[in-house]
PDB file of C-alpha atoms in Angstrom:
ATOM      1  CA  MET A  12     107.752  96.088  87.149  1.00 53.00           C
ATOM      2  CA  SER A  13     111.110  99.025  87.547  1.00 66.00           C
ATOM      3  CA  SER A  14     110.947  99.265  83.819  1.00 82.00           C
ATOM      4  CA  TYR A  15     107.505 100.765  83.352  1.00 83.00           C
ATOM      5  CA  ALA A  16     106.208 104.089  84.819  1.00 93.00           C
ATOM      6  CA  THR A  17     103.191 102.293  85.327  1.00 96.00           C
ATOM      7  CA  ILE A  18     100.597  99.155  86.414  1.00 97.00           C
ATOM      8  CA  TYR A  19      98.873  99.752  83.678  1.00 98.00           C
ATOM      9  CA  GLU A  20     101.916 100.016  81.124  1.00 97.00           C
ATOM     10  CA  ALA A  21     103.418  97.342  83.288  1.00 96.00           C
ATOM     11  CA  ILE A  22     100.601  94.857  82.697  1.00 97.00           C
ATOM     12  CA  GLY A  23     100.384  95.170  78.968  1.00 96.00           C
ATOM     13  CA  GLY A  24      97.786  98.016  78.836  1.00 97.00           C
ATOM     14  CA  ALA A  25      94.250  98.168  77.423  1.00 98.00           C
ATOM     15  CA  PRO A  26      94.185  94.486  76.298  1.00 98.00           C
ATOM     16  CA  MET A  27      95.006  93.044  80.143  1.00 98.00           C
ATOM     17  CA  VAL A  28      92.994  95.324  81.736  1.00 98.00           C
ATOM     18  CA  ARG A  29      90.177  94.091  78.785  1.00 98.00           C
ATOM     19  CA  GLU A  30      91.102  90.767  80.251  1.00 98.00           C
ATOM     20  CA  ILE A  31      90.922  90.966  83.597  1.00 98.00           C
ATOM     21  CA  VAL A  32      87.245  92.906  83.459  1.00 98.00           C
ATOM     22  CA  GLU A  33      86.352  90.077  81.462  1.00 98.00           C
ATOM     23  CA  ARG A  34      87.668  86.934  83.800  1.00 98.00           C
ATOM     24  CA  PHE A  35      86.545  89.029  86.549  1.00 98.00           C
ATOM     25  CA  TYR A  36      82.400  89.786  86.465  1.00 97.00           C
ATOM     26  CA  PRO A  37      81.391  85.946  85.922  1.00 97.00           C
ATOM     27  CA  LYS A  38      83.349  85.355  89.051  1.00 98.00           C
ATOM     28  CA  VAL A  39      81.300  87.926  90.518  1.00 97.00           C
ATOM     29  CA  GLN A  40      78.205  86.488  88.625  1.00 97.00           C
ATOM     30  CA  ARG A  41      78.426  83.310  91.053  1.00 97.00           C
ATOM     31  CA  ASP A  42      79.656  84.966  94.416  1.00 97.00           C
ATOM     32  CA  PRO A  43      76.895  84.698  96.848  1.00 97.00           C
ATOM     33  CA  LEU A  44      77.782  87.356  98.195  1.00 96.00           C
ATOM     34  CA  LEU A  45      78.584  89.788  95.371  1.00 96.00           C
ATOM     35  CA  SER A  46      75.819  88.693  92.540  1.00 96.00           C
ATOM     36  CA  PRO A  47      72.981  90.561  94.604  1.00 95.00           C
ATOM     37  CA  LEU A  48      74.961  93.418  94.117  1.00 93.00           C
ATOM     38  CA  PHE A  49      74.913  93.697  90.375  1.00 92.00           C
ATOM     39  CA  PRO A  50      72.298  93.991  87.854  1.00 92.00           C
ATOM     40  CA  SER A  51      71.491  91.145  85.597  1.00 91.00           C
ATOM     41  CA  ASP A  52      72.825  93.324  82.486  1.00 94.00           C
ATOM     42  CA  ILE A  53      76.426  93.269  83.594  1.00 95.00           C
ATOM     43  CA  ARG A  54      78.067  95.156  80.543  1.00 97.00           C
ATOM     44  CA  PRO A  55      77.906  98.477  81.169  1.00 95.00           C
ATOM     45  CA  VAL A  56      79.411  97.588  84.999  1.00 95.00           C
ATOM     46  CA  MET A  57      82.371  96.012  83.327  1.00 97.00           C
ATOM     47  CA  GLU A  58      83.295  98.901  80.920  1.00 97.00           C
ATOM     48  CA  LYS A  59      82.277 100.925  83.828  1.00 94.00           C
ATOM     49  CA  GLN A  60      84.992  98.802  85.609  1.00 96.00           C
ATOM     50  CA  TYR A  61      87.504  98.685  82.363  1.00 98.00           C
ATOM     51  CA  MET A  62      87.484 102.693  82.806  1.00 96.00           C
ATOM     52  CA  PHE A  63      88.068 103.080  86.039  1.00 95.00           C
ATOM     53  CA  LEU A  64      91.181 100.372  86.651  1.00 97.00           C
ATOM     54  CA  SER A  65      92.866 102.161  83.608  1.00 97.00           C
ATOM     55  CA  GLN A  66      92.284 105.355  85.062  1.00 96.00           C
ATOM     56  CA  PHE A  67      93.510 103.405  88.658  1.00 95.00           C
ATOM     57  CA  PHE A  68      96.405 101.887  87.738  1.00 97.00           C
ATOM     58  CA  GLY A  69      98.126 104.161  85.361  1.00 97.00           C
ATOM     59  CA  GLY A  70      96.505 104.413  82.534  1.00 97.00           C
ATOM     60  CA  PRO A  71      94.006 107.392  80.328  1.00 97.00           C
ATOM     61  CA  SER A  72      92.138 108.581  82.630  1.00 96.00           C
ATOM     62  CA  LEU A  73      88.832 106.966  80.981  1.00 95.00           C
ATOM     63  CA  TYR A  74      86.998 107.299  84.261  1.00 90.00           C
ATOM     64  CA  SER A  75      86.842 110.604  84.649  1.00 91.00           C
ATOM     65  CA  ASP A  76      86.630 111.680  81.424  1.00 89.00           C
ATOM     66  CA  GLU A  77      83.468 109.975  80.887  1.00 89.00           C
ATOM     67  CA  TYR A  78      81.887 110.095  84.270  1.00 84.00           C
ATOM     68  CA  GLY A  79      84.001 113.237  85.745  1.00 82.00           C
ATOM     69  CA  HIS A  80      85.709 112.390  89.671  1.00 82.00           C
ATOM     70  CA  PRO A  81      85.657 108.924  90.559  1.00 72.00           C
ATOM     71  CA  MET A  82      85.066 109.472  94.541  1.00 73.00           C
ATOM     72  CA  MET A  83      83.915 105.574  94.155  1.00 70.00           C
ATOM     73  CA  ARG A  84      82.922 105.497  97.731  1.00 67.00           C
ATOM     74  CA  ALA A  85      80.254 108.084  97.203  1.00 70.00           C
ATOM     75  CA  ARG A  86      79.629 105.441  94.542  1.00 70.00           C
ATOM     76  CA  HIS A  87      79.245 102.910  96.125  1.00 71.00           C
ATOM     77  CA  LEU A  88      77.667 103.807  99.696  1.00 61.00           C
ATOM     78  CA  PRO A  89      73.590 103.063  97.746  1.00 71.00           C
ATOM     79  CA  PHE A  90      74.593  99.773  98.097  1.00 78.00           C
ATOM     80  CA  PRO A  91      75.530  97.453 101.332  1.00 84.00           C
ATOM     81  CA  ILE A  92      79.394  96.447 101.356  1.00 90.00           C
ATOM     82  CA  THR A  93      80.170  94.153 104.285  1.00 92.00           C
ATOM     83  CA  PRO A  94      83.310  93.661 105.378  1.00 93.00           C
ATOM     84  CA  GLU A  95      82.595  89.854 103.594  1.00 96.00           C
ATOM     85  CA  ARG A  96      82.098  91.623 100.417  1.00 95.00           C
ATOM     86  CA  ALA A  97      85.129  93.472 100.181  1.00 94.00           C
ATOM     87  CA  GLU A  98      86.942  89.861 100.686  1.00 97.00           C
ATOM     88  CA  ALA A  99      84.642  88.256  98.600  1.00 97.00           C
ATOM     89  CA  TRP A 100      85.311  91.123  95.598  1.00 97.00           C
ATOM     90  CA  LEU A 101      89.009  90.625  96.994  1.00 98.00           C
ATOM     91  CA  SER A 102      89.090  86.901  96.121  1.00 98.00           C
ATOM     92  CA  CYS A 103      86.933  87.497  92.639  1.00 98.00           C
ATOM     93  CA  MET A 104      89.886  89.676  91.438  1.00 98.00           C
ATOM     94  CA  THR A 105      92.790  87.476  93.117  1.00 98.00           C
ATOM     95  CA  ALA A 106      90.965  84.498  90.899  1.00 98.00           C
ATOM     96  CA  ALA A 107      91.014  86.485  87.678  1.00 98.00           C
ATOM     97  CA  LEU A 108      94.625  88.042  87.931  1.00 98.00           C
ATOM     98  CA  ALA A 109      95.649  84.230  88.296  1.00 98.00           C
ATOM     99  CA  GLU A 110      94.183  83.713  85.112  1.00 98.00           C
ATOM    100  CA  THR A 111      96.120  86.092  83.567  1.00 98.00           C
ATOM    101  CA  SER A 112      99.376  86.104  82.400  1.00 97.00           C
ATOM    102  CA  ILE A 113     100.628  88.278  84.710  1.00 97.00           C
ATOM    103  CA  PRO A 114     103.850  87.675  86.825  1.00 97.00           C
ATOM    104  CA  GLU A 115     102.805  86.686  90.170  1.00 97.00           C
ATOM    105  CA  GLN A 116     104.774  90.111  91.804  1.00 96.00           C
ATOM    106  CA  LEU A 117     102.506  92.143  90.142  1.00 97.00           C
ATOM    107  CA  GLN A 118     100.037  90.739  90.942  1.00 98.00           C
ATOM    108  CA  ARG A 119     100.198  90.762  94.490  1.00 97.00           C
ATOM    109  CA  LEU A 120     101.011  94.518  93.622  1.00 97.00           C
ATOM    110  CA  MET A 121      97.702  94.986  92.298  1.00 98.00           C
ATOM    111  CA  ILE A 122      95.474  93.341  94.625  1.00 98.00           C
ATOM    112  CA  GLU A 123      97.408  95.381  97.193  1.00 97.00           C
ATOM    113  CA  ARG A 124      96.795  98.357  95.823  1.00 96.00           C
ATOM    114  CA  LEU A 125      93.193  97.004  95.332  1.00 96.00           C
ATOM    115  CA  SER A 126      92.477  95.902  99.303  1.00 96.00           C
ATOM    116  CA  GLY A 127      92.773  99.723 100.467  1.00 92.00           C
ATOM    117  CA  PRO A 128      89.769 101.298  97.564  1.00 90.00           C
ATOM    118  CA  ALA A 129      88.117  97.732  98.557  1.00 91.00           C
ATOM    119  CA  HIS A 130      87.870  97.882 101.786  1.00 89.00           C
ATOM    120  CA  HIS A 131      87.377 101.602 101.870  1.00 89.00           C
ATOM    121  CA  PHE A 132      84.121 101.020  99.958  1.00 89.00           C
ATOM    122  CA  VAL A 133      82.465  99.582 103.568  1.00 90.00           C
ATOM    123  CA  ASN A 134      79.669 101.096 105.192  1.00 90.00           C
ATOM    124  CA  THR A 135      77.525  98.467 106.105  1.00 88.00           C
ATOM    125  CA  ASP A 136      78.596  96.166 110.060  1.00 85.00           C
ATOM    126  CA  PRO A 137      78.374  92.248 109.281  1.00 77.00           C
ATOM    127  CA  SER A 138      75.227  90.541 110.078  1.00 63.00           C
TER     128      SER A 138
END
């Protein structure tokens, strides 16, 4: 990644972020821990995720431009996020990234960057 200023640039920008989102959400919909948290019409969620990931990885501020400051923890408070659900989310993302042409080292960096927020959203004790 040393020749790129951002992860967004290193992975190929908007087309790759779109691909990640397209590969990620079918996995989420099949996951027994995650699927109950999402609406049946997943397309609006996918678009928000595309906008957020673009911004999160150093691309254009699509999410903030549309919705204001991300405040992602606050936006996730209505949903019961357990440590297991955070790990399931990261597992789905890891699997989605593995299906792309993104180099493994960069995939690991992306998961590392996403791990902090994923665990920060935990708001419910495991049952």
